[in-house]
Amino acid sequence: MPQRPILVAEDIDDQTDAGKRRSGAVRSAASSLAARLHAGIELLYVEDIKSHPPPKFDALHIRAWHSKHQDGLNEAAGRFSVPARGILKGGSPPQEILQT
């Protein structure tokens, strides 16, 4: 029976030192667990429109913001030692994480 992938909720926008350390620790633990379970990883980032940087709030800037997050997810997923894919959703982060 194939294993379900391990869901890792990621805040790719948090580029502080603490955020980078936290992300690294979570990714390392998830990668190790996935390898032991012969499972993949689903790396989830939820775009919260309330966190979109003002003042630009038009379709062009939203698409660029979305592309930045998708590129970041793809890059992060490529760093795992097990199969991983990025999932980008929009909405309330807690709600979307629980739903996923």
mmCIF file of N, CA and C in Angstrom:
data_model
loop_
_atom_site.group_PDB
_atom_site.id
_atom_site.type_symbol
_atom_site.label_atom_id
_atom_site.label_comp_id
_atom_site.label_asym_id
_atom_site.label_seq_id
_atom_site.Cartn_x
_atom_site.Cartn_y
_atom_site.Cartn_z
ATOM 1 N N MET A 1 0.846 -1.182 0.000
ATOM 2 C CA MET A 1 0.000 0.000 0.000
ATOM 3 C C MET A 1 0.891 1.245 0.000
ATOM 4 N N PRO A 2 0.714 2.141 -0.988
ATOM 5 C CA PRO A 2 1.558 3.343 -1.035
ATOM 6 C C PRO A 2 1.262 4.273 0.146
ATOM 7 N N GLN A 3 2.319 4.901 0.616
ATOM 8 C CA GLN A 3 2.191 5.836 1.731
ATOM 9 C C GLN A 3 1.638 7.164 1.239
ATOM 10 N N ARG A 4 0.846 7.791 2.082
ATOM 11 C CA ARG A 4 0.395 9.151 1.789
ATOM 12 C C ARG A 4 1.568 10.097 1.992
ATOM 13 N N PRO A 5 1.614 11.167 1.219
ATOM 14 C CA PRO A 5 2.715 12.119 1.407
ATOM 15 C C PRO A 5 2.580 12.852 2.743
ATOM 16 N N ILE A 6 3.697 13.329 3.219
ATOM 17 C CA ILE A 6 3.742 14.118 4.443
ATOM 18 C C ILE A 6 3.488 15.575 4.068
ATOM 19 N N LEU A 7 2.528 16.183 4.745
ATOM 20 C CA LEU A 7 2.198 17.584 4.474
ATOM 21 C C LEU A 7 3.076 18.481 5.331
ATOM 22 N N VAL A 8 3.744 19.415 4.676
ATOM 23 C CA VAL A 8 4.582 20.394 5.374
ATOM 24 C C VAL A 8 4.055 21.780 5.014
ATOM 25 N N ALA A 9 3.505 22.469 6.003
ATOM 26 C CA ALA A 9 3.039 23.840 5.794
ATOM 27 C C ALA A 9 4.244 24.765 5.936
ATOM 28 N N GLU A 10 4.471 25.581 4.940
ATOM 29 C CA GLU A 10 5.687 26.394 4.870
ATOM 30 C C GLU A 10 5.340 27.869 4.707
ATOM 31 N N ASP A 11 6.070 28.716 5.407
ATOM 32 C CA ASP A 11 5.927 30.162 5.233
ATOM 33 C C ASP A 11 7.144 30.654 4.459
ATOM 34 N N ILE A 12 7.054 30.603 3.147
ATOM 35 C CA ILE A 12 8.202 30.973 2.323
ATOM 36 C C ILE A 12 8.472 32.472 2.341
ATOM 37 N N ASP A 13 7.550 33.255 2.867
ATOM 38 C CA ASP A 13 7.768 34.699 2.972
ATOM 39 C C ASP A 13 8.596 35.088 4.196
ATOM 40 N N ASP A 14 8.700 34.228 5.179
ATOM 41 C CA ASP A 14 9.435 34.550 6.410
ATOM 42 C C ASP A 14 10.931 34.355 6.157
ATOM 43 N N GLN A 15 11.612 35.440 5.844
ATOM 44 C CA GLN A 15 13.044 35.381 5.534
ATOM 45 C C GLN A 15 13.909 35.873 6.695
ATOM 46 N N THR A 16 13.344 35.945 7.883
ATOM 47 C CA THR A 16 14.138 36.303 9.063
ATOM 48 C C THR A 16 15.052 35.139 9.399
ATOM 49 N N ASP A 17 16.080 35.383 10.203
ATOM 50 C CA ASP A 17 16.975 34.300 10.608
ATOM 51 C C ASP A 17 16.210 33.200 11.332
ATOM 52 N N ALA A 18 15.312 33.600 12.243
ATOM 53 C CA ALA A 18 14.516 32.615 12.984
ATOM 54 C C ALA A 18 13.615 31.829 12.037
ATOM 55 N N GLY A 19 13.011 32.511 11.070
ATOM 56 C CA GLY A 19 12.147 31.839 10.102
ATOM 57 C C GLY A 19 12.907 30.844 9.254
ATOM 58 N N LYS A 20 14.104 31.217 8.829
ATOM 59 C CA LYS A 20 14.936 30.305 8.031
ATOM 60 C C LYS A 20 15.364 29.086 8.841
ATOM 61 N N ARG A 21 15.731 29.314 10.102
ATOM 62 C CA ARG A 21 16.104 28.171 10.964
ATOM 63 C C ARG A 21 14.920 27.240 11.185
ATOM 64 N N ARG A 22 13.749 27.813 11.443
ATOM 65 C CA ARG A 22 12.539 27.023 11.667
ATOM 66 C C ARG A 22 12.206 26.209 10.416
ATOM 67 N N SER A 23 12.240 26.846 9.253
ATOM 68 C CA SER A 23 11.953 26.144 8.007
ATOM 69 C C SER A 23 12.953 25.016 7.769
ATOM 70 N N GLY A 24 14.209 25.293 8.023
ATOM 71 C CA GLY A 24 15.235 24.267 7.837
ATOM 72 C C GLY A 24 15.017 23.063 8.742
ATOM 73 N N ALA A 25 14.664 23.323 9.996
ATOM 74 C CA ALA A 25 14.424 22.228 10.944
ATOM 75 C C ALA A 25 13.202 21.415 10.539
ATOM 76 N N VAL A 26 12.131 22.095 10.141
ATOM 77 C CA VAL A 26 10.908 21.388 9.734
ATOM 78 C C VAL A 26 11.169 20.575 8.474
ATOM 79 N N ARG A 27 11.848 21.154 7.510
ATOM 80 C CA ARG A 27 12.141 20.426 6.266
ATOM 81 C C ARG A 27 13.034 19.221 6.523
ATOM 82 N N SER A 28 14.028 19.388 7.383
ATOM 83 C CA SER A 28 14.922 18.279 7.705
ATOM 84 C C SER A 28 14.170 17.130 8.376
ATOM 85 N N ALA A 29 13.321 17.461 9.340
ATOM 86 C CA ALA A 29 12.543 16.422 10.034
ATOM 87 C C ALA A 29 11.584 15.727 9.064
ATOM 88 N N ALA A 30 10.921 16.512 8.217
ATOM 89 C CA ALA A 30 9.976 15.943 7.259
ATOM 90 C C ALA A 30 10.688 15.038 6.254
ATOM 91 N N SER A 31 11.852 15.469 5.791
ATOM 92 C CA SER A 31 12.619 14.679 4.826
ATOM 93 C C SER A 31 13.066 13.358 5.438
ATOM 94 N N SER A 32 13.544 13.414 6.669
ATOM 95 C CA SER A 32 13.983 12.200 7.351
ATOM 96 C C SER A 32 12.817 11.236 7.560
ATOM 97 N N LEU A 33 11.689 11.744 8.010
ATOM 98 C CA LEU A 33 10.510 10.914 8.240
ATOM 99 C C LEU A 33 9.999 10.327 6.927
ATOM 100 N N ALA A 34 9.945 11.144 5.886
ATOM 101 C CA ALA A 34 9.469 10.667 4.586
ATOM 102 C C ALA A 34 10.371 9.559 4.044
ATOM 103 N N ALA A 35 11.672 9.716 4.209
ATOM 104 C CA ALA A 35 12.599 8.684 3.738
ATOM 105 C C ALA A 35 12.365 7.372 4.481
ATOM 106 N N ARG A 36 12.179 7.446 5.791
ATOM 107 C CA ARG A 36 11.944 6.226 6.579
ATOM 108 C C ARG A 36 10.626 5.555 6.232
ATOM 109 N N LEU A 37 9.635 6.355 5.881
ATOM 110 C CA LEU A 37 8.309 5.817 5.559
ATOM 111 C C LEU A 37 8.126 5.531 4.068
ATOM 112 N N HIS A 38 9.153 5.818 3.267
ATOM 113 C CA HIS A 38 9.065 5.678 1.812
ATOM 114 C C HIS A 38 7.884 6.489 1.283
ATOM 115 N N ALA A 39 7.794 7.719 1.743
ATOM 116 C CA ALA A 39 6.706 8.620 1.356
ATOM 117 C C ALA A 39 7.283 9.871 0.708
ATOM 118 N N GLY A 40 6.434 10.598 0.045
ATOM 119 C CA GLY A 40 6.831 11.874 -0.529
ATOM 120 C C GLY A 40 6.429 13.014 0.404
ATOM 121 N N ILE A 41 6.645 14.214 -0.078
ATOM 122 C CA ILE A 41 6.321 15.410 0.701
ATOM 123 C C ILE A 41 5.485 16.348 -0.156
ATOM 124 N N GLU A 42 4.464 16.918 0.464
ATOM 125 C CA GLU A 42 3.694 17.997 -0.149
ATOM 126 C C GLU A 42 3.985 19.253 0.658
ATOM 127 N N LEU A 43 4.601 20.214 0.008
ATOM 128 C CA LEU A 43 4.988 21.467 0.637
ATOM 129 C C LEU A 43 3.911 22.499 0.332
ATOM 130 N N LEU A 44 3.196 22.932 1.366
ATOM 131 C CA LEU A 44 2.040 23.806 1.195
ATOM 132 C C LEU A 44 2.341 25.226 1.652
ATOM 133 N N TYR A 45 1.980 26.170 0.801
ATOM 134 C CA TYR A 45 2.006 27.587 1.185
ATOM 135 C C TYR A 45 0.643 28.164 0.854
ATOM 136 N N VAL A 46 0.071 28.895 1.806
ATOM 137 C CA VAL A 46 -1.235 29.511 1.610
ATOM 138 C C VAL A 46 -1.055 31.026 1.515
ATOM 139 N N GLU A 47 -1.448 31.571 0.385
ATOM 140 C CA GLU A 47 -1.414 33.018 0.199
ATOM 141 C C GLU A 47 -2.602 33.638 0.927
ATOM 142 N N ASP A 48 -2.306 34.483 1.873
ATOM 143 C CA ASP A 48 -3.335 35.220 2.598
ATOM 144 C C ASP A 48 -3.393 36.609 1.999
ATOM 145 N N ILE A 49 -4.467 36.910 1.271
ATOM 146 C CA ILE A 49 -4.569 38.176 0.553
ATOM 147 C C ILE A 49 -4.423 39.370 1.498
ATOM 148 N N LYS A 50 -4.746 39.170 2.781
ATOM 149 C CA LYS A 50 -4.606 40.263 3.750
ATOM 150 C C LYS A 50 -3.141 40.624 3.973
ATOM 151 N N SER A 51 -2.227 39.728 3.621
ATOM 152 C CA SER A 51 -0.809 40.018 3.826
ATOM 153 C C SER A 51 -0.141 40.579 2.570
ATOM 154 N N HIS A 52 -0.919 40.770 1.489
ATOM 155 C CA HIS A 52 -0.349 41.320 0.257
ATOM 156 C C HIS A 52 0.175 42.721 0.536
ATOM 157 N N PRO A 53 1.398 43.001 0.115
ATOM 158 C CA PRO A 53 1.974 44.320 0.400
ATOM 159 C C PRO A 53 1.246 45.448 -0.330
ATOM 160 N N PRO A 54 0.811 46.467 0.399
ATOM 161 C CA PRO A 54 0.177 47.625 -0.240
ATOM 162 C C PRO A 54 1.242 48.452 -0.951
ATOM 163 N N PRO A 55 0.947 49.395 -1.769
ATOM 164 C CA PRO A 55 -0.376 49.866 -2.147
ATOM 165 C C PRO A 55 -0.898 49.215 -3.422
ATOM 166 N N LYS A 56 -0.027 48.509 -4.153
ATOM 167 C CA LYS A 56 -0.446 47.917 -5.429
ATOM 168 C C LYS A 56 -1.327 46.698 -5.176
ATOM 169 N N PHE A 57 -2.540 46.755 -5.695
ATOM 170 C CA PHE A 57 -3.473 45.677 -5.471
ATOM 171 C C PHE A 57 -4.256 45.391 -6.748
ATOM 172 N N ASP A 58 -3.545 45.431 -7.894
ATOM 173 C CA ASP A 58 -4.203 45.160 -9.159
ATOM 174 C C ASP A 58 -3.821 43.764 -9.644
ATOM 175 N N ALA A 59 -4.446 43.330 -10.724
ATOM 176 C CA ALA A 59 -4.256 41.968 -11.220
ATOM 177 C C ALA A 59 -2.794 41.675 -11.574
ATOM 178 N N LEU A 60 -2.100 42.635 -12.151
ATOM 179 C CA LEU A 60 -0.703 42.433 -12.529
ATOM 180 C C LEU A 60 0.166 42.144 -11.301
ATOM 181 N N HIS A 61 -0.019 42.918 -10.253
ATOM 182 C CA HIS A 61 0.782 42.725 -9.043
ATOM 183 C C HIS A 61 0.394 41.444 -8.303
ATOM 184 N N ILE A 62 -0.875 41.103 -8.335
ATOM 185 C CA ILE A 62 -1.311 39.847 -7.708
ATOM 186 C C ILE A 62 -0.686 38.662 -8.439
ATOM 187 N N ARG A 63 -0.656 38.700 -9.781
ATOM 188 C CA ARG A 63 -0.041 37.609 -10.553
ATOM 189 C C ARG A 63 1.455 37.500 -10.260
ATOM 190 N N ALA A 64 2.131 38.637 -10.155
ATOM 191 C CA ALA A 64 3.566 38.622 -9.836
ATOM 192 C C ALA A 64 3.800 38.054 -8.439
ATOM 193 N N TRP A 65 2.951 38.432 -7.493
ATOM 194 C CA TRP A 65 3.030 37.933 -6.115
ATOM 195 C C TRP A 65 2.822 36.420 -6.100
ATOM 196 N N HIS A 66 1.815 35.965 -6.868
ATOM 197 C CA HIS A 66 1.523 34.538 -6.984
ATOM 198 C C HIS A 66 2.710 33.789 -7.607
ATOM 199 N N SER A 67 3.269 34.329 -8.678
ATOM 200 C CA SER A 67 4.408 33.684 -9.354
ATOM 201 C C SER A 67 5.619 33.584 -8.434
ATOM 202 N N LYS A 68 5.854 34.626 -7.636
ATOM 203 C CA LYS A 68 6.965 34.607 -6.679
ATOM 204 C C LYS A 68 6.800 33.453 -5.700
ATOM 205 N N HIS A 69 5.587 33.260 -5.207
ATOM 206 C CA HIS A 69 5.345 32.175 -4.256
ATOM 207 C C HIS A 69 5.468 30.809 -4.929
ATOM 208 N N GLN A 70 4.947 30.675 -6.149
ATOM 209 C CA GLN A 70 5.049 29.387 -6.847
ATOM 210 C C GLN A 70 6.504 29.048 -7.130
ATOM 211 N N ASP A 71 7.290 30.019 -7.559
ATOM 212 C CA ASP A 71 8.709 29.788 -7.808
ATOM 213 C C ASP A 71 9.434 29.389 -6.527
ATOM 214 N N GLY A 72 9.116 30.066 -5.419
ATOM 215 C CA GLY A 72 9.723 29.730 -4.133
ATOM 216 C C GLY A 72 9.384 28.318 -3.696
ATOM 217 N N LEU A 73 8.133 27.919 -3.893
ATOM 218 C CA LEU A 73 7.722 26.560 -3.547
ATOM 219 C C LEU A 73 8.446 25.526 -4.409
ATOM 220 N N ASN A 74 8.511 25.772 -5.702
ATOM 221 C CA ASN A 74 9.184 24.835 -6.599
ATOM 222 C C ASN A 74 10.652 24.685 -6.222
ATOM 223 N N GLU A 75 11.299 25.790 -5.901
ATOM 224 C CA GLU A 75 12.699 25.752 -5.494
ATOM 225 C C GLU A 75 12.867 24.957 -4.193
ATOM 226 N N ALA A 76 12.007 25.232 -3.222
ATOM 227 C CA ALA A 76 12.087 24.535 -1.934
ATOM 228 C C ALA A 76 11.803 23.043 -2.102
ATOM 229 N N ALA A 77 10.826 22.691 -2.928
ATOM 230 C CA ALA A 77 10.495 21.281 -3.142
ATOM 231 C C ALA A 77 11.656 20.541 -3.803
ATOM 232 N N GLY A 78 12.394 21.226 -4.639
ATOM 233 C CA GLY A 78 13.531 20.603 -5.318
ATOM 234 C C GLY A 78 14.709 20.304 -4.404
ATOM 235 N N ARG A 79 14.713 20.854 -3.196
ATOM 236 C CA ARG A 79 15.825 20.639 -2.259
ATOM 237 C C ARG A 79 15.665 19.384 -1.398
ATOM 238 N N PHE A 80 14.502 18.762 -1.438
ATOM 239 C CA PHE A 80 14.285 17.568 -0.617
ATOM 240 C C PHE A 80 14.999 16.365 -1.228
ATOM 241 N N SER A 81 15.380 15.433 -0.375
ATOM 242 C CA SER A 81 16.037 14.215 -0.836
ATOM 243 C C SER A 81 15.014 13.139 -1.198
ATOM 244 N N VAL A 82 13.744 13.420 -1.041
ATOM 245 C CA VAL A 82 12.660 12.515 -1.405
ATOM 246 C C VAL A 82 11.754 13.252 -2.390
ATOM 247 N N PRO A 83 10.886 12.544 -3.104
ATOM 248 C CA PRO A 83 9.978 13.236 -4.019
ATOM 249 C C PRO A 83 9.123 14.262 -3.273
ATOM 250 N N ALA A 84 9.061 15.467 -3.804
ATOM 251 C CA ALA A 84 8.297 16.534 -3.166
ATOM 252 C C ALA A 84 7.652 17.394 -4.240
ATOM 253 N N ARG A 85 6.514 17.947 -3.883
ATOM 254 C CA ARG A 85 5.846 18.891 -4.791
ATOM 255 C C ARG A 85 5.290 20.036 -3.981
ATOM 256 N N GLY A 86 5.257 21.199 -4.603
ATOM 257 C CA GLY A 86 4.720 22.380 -3.958
ATOM 258 C C GLY A 86 3.244 22.542 -4.261
ATOM 259 N N ILE A 87 2.501 22.964 -3.262
ATOM 260 C CA ILE A 87 1.072 23.240 -3.420
ATOM 261 C C ILE A 87 0.850 24.685 -2.976
ATOM 262 N N LEU A 88 0.255 25.465 -3.842
ATOM 263 C CA LEU A 88 -0.030 26.866 -3.542
ATOM 264 C C LEU A 88 -1.534 27.048 -3.500
ATOM 265 N N LYS A 89 -2.031 27.548 -2.381
ATOM 266 C CA LYS A 89 -3.457 27.805 -2.218
ATOM 267 C C LYS A 89 -3.644 29.238 -1.757
ATOM 268 N N GLY A 90 -4.855 29.711 -1.863
ATOM 269 C CA GLY A 90 -5.185 31.041 -1.391
ATOM 270 C C GLY A 90 -6.317 30.973 -0.389
ATOM 271 N N GLY A 91 -6.283 31.864 0.590
ATOM 272 C CA GLY A 91 -7.349 31.903 1.582
ATOM 273 C C GLY A 91 -6.798 32.079 2.976
ATOM 274 N N SER A 92 -7.534 31.571 3.937
ATOM 275 C CA SER A 92 -7.127 31.628 5.332
ATOM 276 C C SER A 92 -6.115 30.520 5.592
ATOM 277 N N PRO A 93 -4.872 30.855 5.962
ATOM 278 C CA PRO A 93 -3.880 29.801 6.166
ATOM 279 C C PRO A 93 -4.324 28.680 7.116
ATOM 280 N N PRO A 94 -4.834 28.993 8.311
ATOM 281 C CA PRO A 94 -5.247 27.871 9.189
ATOM 282 C C PRO A 94 -6.326 26.993 8.558
ATOM 283 N N GLN A 95 -7.286 27.617 7.923
ATOM 284 C CA GLN A 95 -8.385 26.852 7.316
ATOM 285 C C GLN A 95 -7.879 25.985 6.165
ATOM 286 N N GLU A 96 -7.046 26.548 5.307
ATOM 287 C CA GLU A 96 -6.545 25.797 4.147
ATOM 288 C C GLU A 96 -5.605 24.663 4.576
ATOM 289 N N ILE A 97 -4.800 24.899 5.597
ATOM 290 C CA ILE A 97 -3.906 23.844 6.084
ATOM 291 C C ILE A 97 -4.719 22.686 6.629
ATOM 292 N N LEU A 98 -5.716 22.984 7.437
ATOM 293 C CA LEU A 98 -6.560 21.923 7.990
ATOM 294 C C LEU A 98 -7.332 21.183 6.901
ATOM 295 N N GLN A 99 -7.820 21.918 5.922
ATOM 296 C CA GLN A 99 -8.574 21.301 4.833
ATOM 297 C C GLN A 99 -7.682 20.401 3.980
ATOM 298 N N THR A 100 -6.466 20.810 3.764
ATOM 299 C CA THR A 100 -5.539 20.024 2.957
ATOM 300 C C THR A 100 -5.134 18.772 3.689
#
